[in-house]
């Protein structure tokens, strides 16, 4: 039986990754505050090394490997940001890394991972198909699989983001957390509620293929079709044999909200024009939900803006007001 993850694990992770990650800023958003009538702050994790929060979990997991595991290398599946983070953490530790991705991962994210020195494997049209190549490398070469979310060290590393938020703003009432496989939501909710049980944690995802919310509605891990979306980093399944994040999201999250593509584009646009931030679709879903009026009585709110790794030509089209629909392209 798996050991539960605790606040102590998160505190340990913070010590492990100290010096390997940035303590990211918490910035007030005047435009969102005016819009909803309550204080809104942006936790700017897009300023993290590698451009997303994923480095926290990846660094914690890589640094905790045994010497033998480091010698044989690490392998993982990714929709882009985790692969970049794992490649960065592995390179800094002198460890070989192979990142497996589906054909749906945008080229800019594949190029970003390759630039960090990782070996790239493109396989199939879903994260689940890419996972088969990961399994092969584990079986044939003895590499260590470090999954993007469903791993105790990954979750504990992501939980350090929750520690920072509550140290920076202890009076926070609501945290808006992008939701994919649930590693970030699980870690942040565990940490925040361990410190302040009254805090509200809301998972935000996209309408086009959110596997976690579908799985929670079905009562078990459930496969969903991956579709093109502006929130591409939130794509992928949660794994049929999910060990941690399914139960933790079910137990710890207070609510879940879905946003559509137009709302995500609006969030990207508002982040740029109102807050001077370049944020990718997956990192803008909290802004999108607030602007669409989907969060009831939020109070003092922290929006986790989790990544900036958007194709800049796409970003230019969106902030210019174009009605971008990736399904039609």
mmCIF file of C-alpha atoms in Angstrom:
data_model
loop_
_atom_site.group_PDB
_atom_site.id
_atom_site.type_symbol
_atom_site.label_atom_id
_atom_site.label_comp_id
_atom_site.label_asym_id
_atom_site.label_seq_id
_atom_site.Cartn_x
_atom_site.Cartn_y
_atom_site.Cartn_z
ATOM 1 C CA UNK A 1 0.000 0.000 0.000
ATOM 2 C CA UNK A 2 1.360 3.436 -0.903
ATOM 3 C CA UNK A 3 2.428 5.781 1.867
ATOM 4 C CA UNK A 4 0.360 8.992 2.075
ATOM 5 C CA UNK A 5 2.082 12.242 1.133
ATOM 6 C CA UNK A 6 2.295 14.719 4.016
ATOM 7 C CA UNK A 7 3.175 18.340 4.662
ATOM 8 C CA UNK A 8 6.473 17.009 5.979
ATOM 9 C CA UNK A 9 7.252 15.632 2.516
ATOM 10 C CA UNK A 10 6.594 19.061 1.022
ATOM 11 C CA UNK A 11 8.837 20.759 3.576
ATOM 12 C CA UNK A 12 11.542 18.192 2.797
ATOM 13 C CA UNK A 13 11.114 18.858 -0.925
ATOM 14 C CA UNK A 14 11.613 22.558 -0.379
ATOM 15 C CA UNK A 15 14.991 21.866 1.242
ATOM 16 C CA UNK A 16 15.936 19.485 -1.571
ATOM 17 C CA UNK A 17 15.170 21.917 -4.397
ATOM 18 C CA UNK A 18 16.437 25.051 -2.668
ATOM 19 C CA UNK A 19 18.887 26.713 -5.036
ATOM 20 C CA UNK A 20 17.510 24.765 -7.999
ATOM 21 C CA UNK A 21 14.274 26.744 -8.471
ATOM 22 C CA UNK A 22 13.189 30.379 -8.294
ATOM 23 C CA UNK A 23 11.040 31.784 -5.497
ATOM 24 C CA UNK A 24 8.519 33.310 -7.909
ATOM 25 C CA UNK A 25 6.743 36.648 -7.385
ATOM 26 C CA UNK A 26 3.155 37.172 -6.262
ATOM 27 C CA UNK A 27 1.752 40.184 -8.095
ATOM 28 C CA UNK A 28 -1.530 42.023 -7.574
ATOM 29 C CA UNK A 29 -3.834 42.219 -10.598
ATOM 30 C CA UNK A 30 -5.636 45.561 -10.556
ATOM 31 C CA UNK A 31 -7.784 44.637 -13.558
ATOM 32 C CA UNK A 32 -9.048 41.372 -12.067
ATOM 33 C CA UNK A 33 -9.529 42.992 -8.652
ATOM 34 C CA UNK A 34 -11.687 45.696 -10.236
ATOM 35 C CA UNK A 35 -13.601 43.114 -12.249
ATOM 36 C CA UNK A 36 -14.631 40.831 -9.366
ATOM 37 C CA UNK A 37 -14.589 43.302 -6.469
ATOM 38 C CA UNK A 38 -12.143 41.277 -4.360
ATOM 39 C CA UNK A 39 -8.332 41.295 -4.214
ATOM 40 C CA UNK A 40 -6.761 39.096 -6.897
ATOM 41 C CA UNK A 41 -3.111 38.130 -7.027
ATOM 42 C CA UNK A 42 -1.145 36.268 -9.698
ATOM 43 C CA UNK A 43 1.412 33.693 -8.546
ATOM 44 C CA UNK A 44 3.781 34.133 -11.470
ATOM 45 C CA UNK A 45 5.205 30.658 -11.874
ATOM 46 C CA UNK A 46 5.709 31.386 -15.562
ATOM 47 C CA UNK A 47 8.893 33.119 -14.398
ATOM 48 C CA UNK A 48 10.260 29.812 -13.087
ATOM 49 C CA UNK A 49 13.315 28.266 -14.746
ATOM 50 C CA UNK A 50 12.091 26.379 -17.877
ATOM 51 C CA UNK A 51 8.999 28.616 -17.931
ATOM 52 C CA UNK A 52 6.644 26.547 -15.765
ATOM 53 C CA UNK A 53 5.975 25.152 -12.293
ATOM 54 C CA UNK A 54 6.937 21.652 -13.469
ATOM 55 C CA UNK A 55 10.569 22.134 -12.478
ATOM 56 C CA UNK A 56 9.667 21.938 -8.779
ATOM 57 C CA UNK A 57 8.509 18.324 -8.971
ATOM 58 C CA UNK A 58 11.052 17.247 -11.563
ATOM 59 C CA UNK A 59 13.990 18.646 -9.597
ATOM 60 C CA UNK A 60 12.803 17.015 -6.382
ATOM 61 C CA UNK A 61 12.410 13.610 -8.062
ATOM 62 C CA UNK A 62 15.753 13.711 -9.905
ATOM 63 C CA UNK A 63 17.715 14.871 -6.874
ATOM 64 C CA UNK A 64 16.274 12.021 -4.804
ATOM 65 C CA UNK A 65 17.381 9.287 -7.228
ATOM 66 C CA UNK A 66 19.926 6.713 -6.080
ATOM 67 C CA UNK A 67 23.405 6.700 -7.702
ATOM 68 C CA UNK A 68 22.441 3.558 -9.658
ATOM 69 C CA UNK A 69 19.248 5.166 -10.960
ATOM 70 C CA UNK A 70 21.159 8.269 -12.016
ATOM 71 C CA UNK A 71 23.657 6.103 -13.891
ATOM 72 C CA UNK A 72 20.922 4.399 -15.939
ATOM 73 C CA UNK A 73 19.015 7.587 -16.691
ATOM 74 C CA UNK A 74 15.430 8.793 -16.489
ATOM 75 C CA UNK A 75 12.528 8.655 -18.910
ATOM 76 C CA UNK A 76 9.133 10.339 -18.841
ATOM 77 C CA UNK A 77 6.084 11.187 -20.902
ATOM 78 C CA UNK A 78 5.117 14.816 -21.395
ATOM 79 C CA UNK A 79 2.780 17.283 -23.072
ATOM 80 C CA UNK A 80 5.694 19.712 -23.150
ATOM 81 C CA UNK A 81 6.357 21.595 -19.923
ATOM 82 C CA UNK A 82 7.193 18.584 -17.787
ATOM 83 C CA UNK A 83 9.568 17.286 -20.440
ATOM 84 C CA UNK A 84 11.419 20.586 -20.479
ATOM 85 C CA UNK A 85 11.617 20.572 -16.674
ATOM 86 C CA UNK A 86 12.763 16.951 -16.438
ATOM 87 C CA UNK A 87 15.374 17.511 -19.148
ATOM 88 C CA UNK A 88 16.686 20.602 -17.337
ATOM 89 C CA UNK A 89 16.804 18.889 -13.940
ATOM 90 C CA UNK A 90 18.476 15.792 -15.384
ATOM 91 C CA UNK A 91 21.096 17.762 -17.302
ATOM 92 C CA UNK A 92 22.015 19.738 -14.174
ATOM 93 C CA UNK A 93 22.403 16.456 -12.271
ATOM 94 C CA UNK A 94 24.460 14.841 -15.039
ATOM 95 C CA UNK A 95 21.731 12.294 -15.804
ATOM 96 C CA UNK A 96 20.613 11.017 -19.224
ATOM 97 C CA UNK A 97 16.975 11.878 -19.997
ATOM 98 C CA UNK A 98 14.597 10.567 -22.661
ATOM 99 C CA UNK A 99 11.281 12.389 -23.123
ATOM 100 C CA UNK A 100 8.408 10.619 -24.915
ATOM 101 C CA UNK A 101 5.602 12.692 -26.422
ATOM 102 C CA UNK A 102 2.610 12.332 -28.690
ATOM 103 C CA UNK A 103 2.272 13.979 -32.072
ATOM 104 C CA UNK A 104 -0.077 16.577 -30.523
ATOM 105 C CA UNK A 105 2.695 18.305 -28.563
ATOM 106 C CA UNK A 106 3.409 21.694 -30.225
ATOM 107 C CA UNK A 107 6.708 22.035 -32.068
ATOM 108 C CA UNK A 108 7.902 24.911 -29.874
ATOM 109 C CA UNK A 109 7.641 22.660 -26.816
ATOM 110 C CA UNK A 110 9.437 19.772 -28.513
ATOM 111 C CA UNK A 111 12.220 22.172 -29.546
ATOM 112 C CA UNK A 112 12.407 23.532 -26.000
ATOM 113 C CA UNK A 113 12.927 20.047 -24.584
ATOM 114 C CA UNK A 114 15.579 19.196 -27.172
ATOM 115 C CA UNK A 115 17.397 22.429 -26.304
ATOM 116 C CA UNK A 116 17.764 21.173 -22.733
ATOM 117 C CA UNK A 117 19.770 18.201 -23.974
ATOM 118 C CA UNK A 118 17.165 15.443 -23.708
ATOM 119 C CA UNK A 119 16.618 12.691 -26.248
ATOM 120 C CA UNK A 120 13.219 12.967 -27.938
ATOM 121 C CA UNK A 121 10.782 10.206 -28.868
ATOM 122 C CA UNK A 122 7.533 11.069 -30.693
ATOM 123 C CA UNK A 123 5.020 8.229 -30.549
ATOM 124 C CA UNK A 124 1.289 8.082 -31.300
ATOM 125 C CA UNK A 125 -1.478 10.633 -30.876
ATOM 126 C CA UNK A 126 -1.978 10.522 -27.116
ATOM 127 C CA UNK A 127 0.009 10.541 -23.907
ATOM 128 C CA UNK A 128 -1.103 6.978 -23.253
ATOM 129 C CA UNK A 129 0.485 5.864 -26.548
ATOM 130 C CA UNK A 130 3.698 7.724 -25.742
ATOM 131 C CA UNK A 131 3.717 5.947 -22.377
ATOM 132 C CA UNK A 132 4.201 2.618 -24.172
ATOM 133 C CA UNK A 133 7.610 3.772 -25.357
ATOM 134 C CA UNK A 134 8.463 4.815 -21.791
ATOM 135 C CA UNK A 135 7.544 1.341 -20.574
ATOM 136 C CA UNK A 136 9.774 -0.222 -23.240
ATOM 137 C CA UNK A 137 12.794 1.823 -22.181
ATOM 138 C CA UNK A 138 12.238 0.933 -18.548
ATOM 139 C CA UNK A 139 12.007 -2.775 -19.385
ATOM 140 C CA UNK A 140 14.888 -2.938 -21.864
ATOM 141 C CA UNK A 141 17.375 -0.386 -20.506
ATOM 142 C CA UNK A 142 16.556 -0.213 -16.809
ATOM 143 C CA UNK A 143 15.819 3.490 -16.935
ATOM 144 C CA UNK A 144 13.801 5.060 -14.123
ATOM 145 C CA UNK A 145 10.383 6.363 -15.101
ATOM 146 C CA UNK A 146 9.521 9.699 -13.562
ATOM 147 C CA UNK A 147 5.892 10.425 -14.474
ATOM 148 C CA UNK A 148 4.674 14.011 -14.860
ATOM 149 C CA UNK A 149 2.260 13.952 -11.921
ATOM 150 C CA UNK A 150 1.420 10.623 -10.250
ATOM 151 C CA UNK A 151 4.561 10.250 -8.138
ATOM 152 C CA UNK A 152 5.128 11.114 -4.480
ATOM 153 C CA UNK A 153 8.293 13.169 -5.060
ATOM 154 C CA UNK A 154 6.699 15.037 -7.979
ATOM 155 C CA UNK A 155 3.594 15.911 -5.933
ATOM 156 C CA UNK A 156 5.673 16.998 -2.936
ATOM 157 C CA UNK A 157 7.773 19.218 -5.196
ATOM 158 C CA UNK A 158 4.687 20.871 -6.680
ATOM 159 C CA UNK A 159 3.378 21.380 -3.153
ATOM 160 C CA UNK A 160 6.220 23.839 -2.518
ATOM 161 C CA UNK A 161 4.276 26.283 -4.678
ATOM 162 C CA UNK A 162 1.489 26.192 -2.103
ATOM 163 C CA UNK A 163 3.996 26.905 0.673
ATOM 164 C CA UNK A 164 5.222 29.999 -1.142
ATOM 165 C CA UNK A 165 1.723 31.312 -1.779
ATOM 166 C CA UNK A 166 0.640 31.099 1.856
ATOM 167 C CA UNK A 167 3.890 32.613 3.088
ATOM 168 C CA UNK A 168 3.418 35.503 0.672
ATOM 169 C CA UNK A 169 -0.315 35.944 1.295
ATOM 170 C CA UNK A 170 -1.525 34.183 4.482
ATOM 171 C CA UNK A 171 -4.965 35.783 4.173
ATOM 172 C CA UNK A 172 -5.752 34.082 0.845
ATOM 173 C CA UNK A 173 -9.300 32.667 0.703
ATOM 174 C CA UNK A 174 -9.282 30.932 -2.693
ATOM 175 C CA UNK A 175 -6.607 29.318 -4.838
ATOM 176 C CA UNK A 176 -7.309 28.752 -8.545
ATOM 177 C CA UNK A 177 -5.137 25.878 -9.764
ATOM 178 C CA UNK A 178 -4.796 24.608 -13.350
ATOM 179 C CA UNK A 179 -5.750 20.933 -13.502
ATOM 180 C CA UNK A 180 -4.412 18.192 -15.755
ATOM 181 C CA UNK A 181 -3.123 14.965 -14.221
ATOM 182 C CA UNK A 182 -3.541 16.500 -10.790
ATOM 183 C CA UNK A 183 0.022 16.650 -9.478
ATOM 184 C CA UNK A 184 -0.097 20.404 -8.965
ATOM 185 C CA UNK A 185 -3.610 20.432 -7.519
ATOM 186 C CA UNK A 186 -2.821 17.531 -5.199
ATOM 187 C CA UNK A 187 0.400 19.078 -3.918
ATOM 188 C CA UNK A 188 -0.928 22.612 -3.537
ATOM 189 C CA UNK A 189 -4.217 21.531 -1.937
ATOM 190 C CA UNK A 190 -2.486 19.200 0.503
ATOM 191 C CA UNK A 191 -0.086 21.944 1.538
ATOM 192 C CA UNK A 192 -2.596 24.784 1.689
ATOM 193 C CA UNK A 193 -5.206 22.843 3.640
ATOM 194 C CA UNK A 194 -2.595 21.499 6.054
ATOM 195 C CA UNK A 195 -1.741 25.117 6.889
ATOM 196 C CA UNK A 196 -5.235 26.616 6.604
ATOM 197 C CA UNK A 197 -8.080 24.047 6.509
ATOM 198 C CA UNK A 198 -10.578 26.788 5.606
ATOM 199 C CA UNK A 199 -8.881 27.755 2.362
ATOM 200 C CA UNK A 200 -10.764 26.969 -0.850
ATOM 201 C CA UNK A 201 -8.956 25.207 -3.689
ATOM 202 C CA UNK A 202 -10.553 25.131 -7.144
ATOM 203 C CA UNK A 203 -9.216 23.056 -10.034
ATOM 204 C CA UNK A 204 -9.573 24.722 -13.454
ATOM 205 C CA UNK A 205 -9.313 22.885 -16.763
ATOM 206 C CA UNK A 206 -10.447 23.047 -20.368
ATOM 207 C CA UNK A 207 -13.657 21.663 -21.834
ATOM 208 C CA UNK A 208 -11.780 19.811 -24.566
ATOM 209 C CA UNK A 209 -10.668 16.595 -22.936
ATOM 210 C CA UNK A 210 -10.059 17.082 -19.216
ATOM 211 C CA UNK A 211 -9.290 13.524 -18.100
ATOM 212 C CA UNK A 212 -9.260 14.208 -14.353
ATOM 213 C CA UNK A 213 -12.689 15.816 -14.161
ATOM 214 C CA UNK A 214 -14.164 13.121 -16.403
ATOM 215 C CA UNK A 215 -12.563 10.453 -14.218
ATOM 216 C CA UNK A 216 -13.899 12.012 -11.011
ATOM 217 C CA UNK A 217 -17.381 12.144 -12.536
ATOM 218 C CA UNK A 218 -17.087 8.472 -13.506
ATOM 219 C CA UNK A 219 -15.671 7.478 -10.128
ATOM 220 C CA UNK A 220 -12.542 5.879 -11.612
ATOM 221 C CA UNK A 221 -9.638 6.724 -13.942
ATOM 222 C CA UNK A 222 -11.185 7.123 -17.374
ATOM 223 C CA UNK A 223 -9.596 7.637 -20.780
ATOM 224 C CA UNK A 224 -10.694 10.659 -22.813
ATOM 225 C CA UNK A 225 -9.906 11.604 -26.383
ATOM 226 C CA UNK A 226 -7.170 14.204 -26.604
ATOM 227 C CA UNK A 227 -8.227 17.171 -28.720
ATOM 228 C CA UNK A 228 -6.379 20.266 -29.924
ATOM 229 C CA UNK A 229 -6.750 23.027 -27.328
ATOM 230 C CA UNK A 230 -5.139 26.322 -26.404
ATOM 231 C CA UNK A 231 -4.497 24.718 -23.007
ATOM 232 C CA UNK A 232 -2.352 21.983 -24.571
ATOM 233 C CA UNK A 233 -0.312 21.413 -21.399
ATOM 234 C CA UNK A 234 -3.477 20.240 -19.647
ATOM 235 C CA UNK A 235 -4.013 17.369 -22.107
ATOM 236 C CA UNK A 236 -3.364 13.694 -21.465
ATOM 237 C CA UNK A 237 -4.808 10.941 -19.306
ATOM 238 C CA UNK A 238 -4.374 10.306 -15.587
ATOM 239 C CA UNK A 239 -3.324 6.649 -15.957
ATOM 240 C CA UNK A 240 -5.450 3.540 -15.456
ATOM 241 C CA UNK A 241 -3.443 2.607 -12.361
ATOM 242 C CA UNK A 242 -3.372 6.070 -10.819
ATOM 243 C CA UNK A 243 -1.801 5.818 -7.364
ATOM 244 C CA UNK A 244 -2.098 9.285 -5.866
ATOM 245 C CA UNK A 245 -3.632 12.176 -7.738
ATOM 246 C CA UNK A 246 -7.110 10.773 -8.436
ATOM 247 C CA UNK A 247 -7.821 10.184 -4.748
ATOM 248 C CA UNK A 248 -6.092 13.371 -3.625
ATOM 249 C CA UNK A 249 -8.022 15.556 -6.076
ATOM 250 C CA UNK A 250 -11.275 13.899 -5.020
ATOM 251 C CA UNK A 251 -10.519 14.409 -1.328
ATOM 252 C CA UNK A 252 -8.859 17.829 -1.303
ATOM 253 C CA UNK A 253 -10.363 19.990 -4.049
ATOM 254 C CA UNK A 254 -13.422 22.048 -3.184
ATOM 255 C CA UNK A 255 -14.656 22.546 -6.733
ATOM 256 C CA UNK A 256 -13.813 22.058 -10.393
ATOM 257 C CA UNK A 257 -14.469 24.465 -13.261
ATOM 258 C CA UNK A 258 -14.181 24.028 -17.029
ATOM 259 C CA UNK A 259 -13.426 26.856 -19.462
ATOM 260 C CA UNK A 260 -13.937 26.876 -23.216
ATOM 261 C CA UNK A 261 -11.480 27.898 -25.928
ATOM 262 C CA UNK A 262 -12.828 31.445 -26.288
ATOM 263 C CA UNK A 263 -12.501 31.954 -22.536
ATOM 264 C CA UNK A 264 -8.931 30.616 -22.549
ATOM 265 C CA UNK A 265 -8.031 32.998 -25.379
ATOM 266 C CA UNK A 266 -9.609 35.830 -23.397
ATOM 267 C CA UNK A 267 -7.457 34.878 -20.400
ATOM 268 C CA UNK A 268 -4.265 34.899 -22.485
ATOM 269 C CA UNK A 269 -5.244 38.257 -23.977
ATOM 270 C CA UNK A 270 -6.107 39.825 -20.621
ATOM 271 C CA UNK A 271 -2.885 38.595 -19.005
ATOM 272 C CA UNK A 272 -0.919 40.372 -21.715
ATOM 273 C CA UNK A 273 -2.866 43.615 -22.077
ATOM 274 C CA UNK A 274 -3.867 44.133 -18.440
ATOM 275 C CA UNK A 275 -1.016 42.539 -16.476
ATOM 276 C CA UNK A 276 1.838 42.619 -19.016
ATOM 277 C CA UNK A 277 2.370 38.859 -18.692
ATOM 278 C CA UNK A 278 2.973 36.308 -21.453
ATOM 279 C CA UNK A 279 1.077 33.238 -20.273
ATOM 280 C CA UNK A 280 0.238 30.061 -22.189
ATOM 281 C CA UNK A 281 -3.291 28.709 -22.358
ATOM 282 C CA UNK A 282 -2.870 26.179 -19.564
ATOM 283 C CA UNK A 283 -1.524 28.894 -17.275
ATOM 284 C CA UNK A 284 -4.335 31.303 -18.129
ATOM 285 C CA UNK A 285 -7.320 29.094 -17.226
ATOM 286 C CA UNK A 286 -7.700 30.650 -13.761
ATOM 287 C CA UNK A 287 -7.780 34.146 -15.233
ATOM 288 C CA UNK A 288 -10.271 32.863 -17.814
ATOM 289 C CA UNK A 289 -12.559 31.427 -15.121
ATOM 290 C CA UNK A 290 -12.539 34.666 -13.107
ATOM 291 C CA UNK A 291 -13.225 36.834 -16.140
ATOM 292 C CA UNK A 292 -16.083 34.544 -17.194
ATOM 293 C CA UNK A 293 -17.710 34.828 -13.752
ATOM 294 C CA UNK A 294 -17.337 31.110 -13.048
ATOM 295 C CA UNK A 295 -15.971 31.462 -9.480
ATOM 296 C CA UNK A 296 -18.626 32.253 -6.862
ATOM 297 C CA UNK A 297 -17.676 34.458 -3.884
ATOM 298 C CA UNK A 298 -13.934 34.071 -4.395
ATOM 299 C CA UNK A 299 -12.771 36.512 -1.707
ATOM 300 C CA UNK A 300 -9.039 37.204 -1.676
ATOM 301 C CA UNK A 301 -7.910 35.068 -4.595
ATOM 302 C CA UNK A 302 -4.592 33.745 -5.850
ATOM 303 C CA UNK A 303 -4.484 32.642 -9.486
ATOM 304 C CA UNK A 304 -1.648 30.228 -10.228
ATOM 305 C CA UNK A 305 -0.329 31.327 -13.630
ATOM 306 C CA UNK A 306 1.754 28.273 -14.273
ATOM 307 C CA UNK A 307 3.562 28.592 -17.595
ATOM 308 C CA UNK A 308 4.694 30.840 -20.450
ATOM 309 C CA UNK A 309 5.727 28.278 -23.079
ATOM 310 C CA UNK A 310 3.323 29.307 -25.815
ATOM 311 C CA UNK A 311 4.237 29.475 -29.493
ATOM 312 C CA UNK A 312 4.799 33.208 -29.922
ATOM 313 C CA UNK A 313 3.210 33.378 -33.358
ATOM 314 C CA UNK A 314 0.046 31.884 -31.824
ATOM 315 C CA UNK A 315 0.292 34.321 -28.926
ATOM 316 C CA UNK A 316 0.547 37.223 -31.367
ATOM 317 C CA UNK A 317 -2.618 36.093 -33.136
ATOM 318 C CA UNK A 318 -4.533 35.741 -29.871
ATOM 319 C CA UNK A 319 -3.529 39.076 -28.346
ATOM 320 C CA UNK A 320 -4.289 40.705 -31.689
ATOM 321 C CA UNK A 321 -7.897 39.630 -31.267
ATOM 322 C CA UNK A 322 -8.039 36.769 -33.736
ATOM 323 C CA UNK A 323 -10.645 34.080 -33.039
ATOM 324 C CA UNK A 324 -8.263 31.131 -32.893
ATOM 325 C CA UNK A 325 -9.765 27.637 -33.093
ATOM 326 C CA UNK A 326 -7.134 24.909 -33.220
ATOM 327 C CA UNK A 327 -9.770 22.306 -34.119
ATOM 328 C CA UNK A 328 -10.272 24.065 -37.438
ATOM 329 C CA UNK A 329 -6.586 24.352 -38.303
#
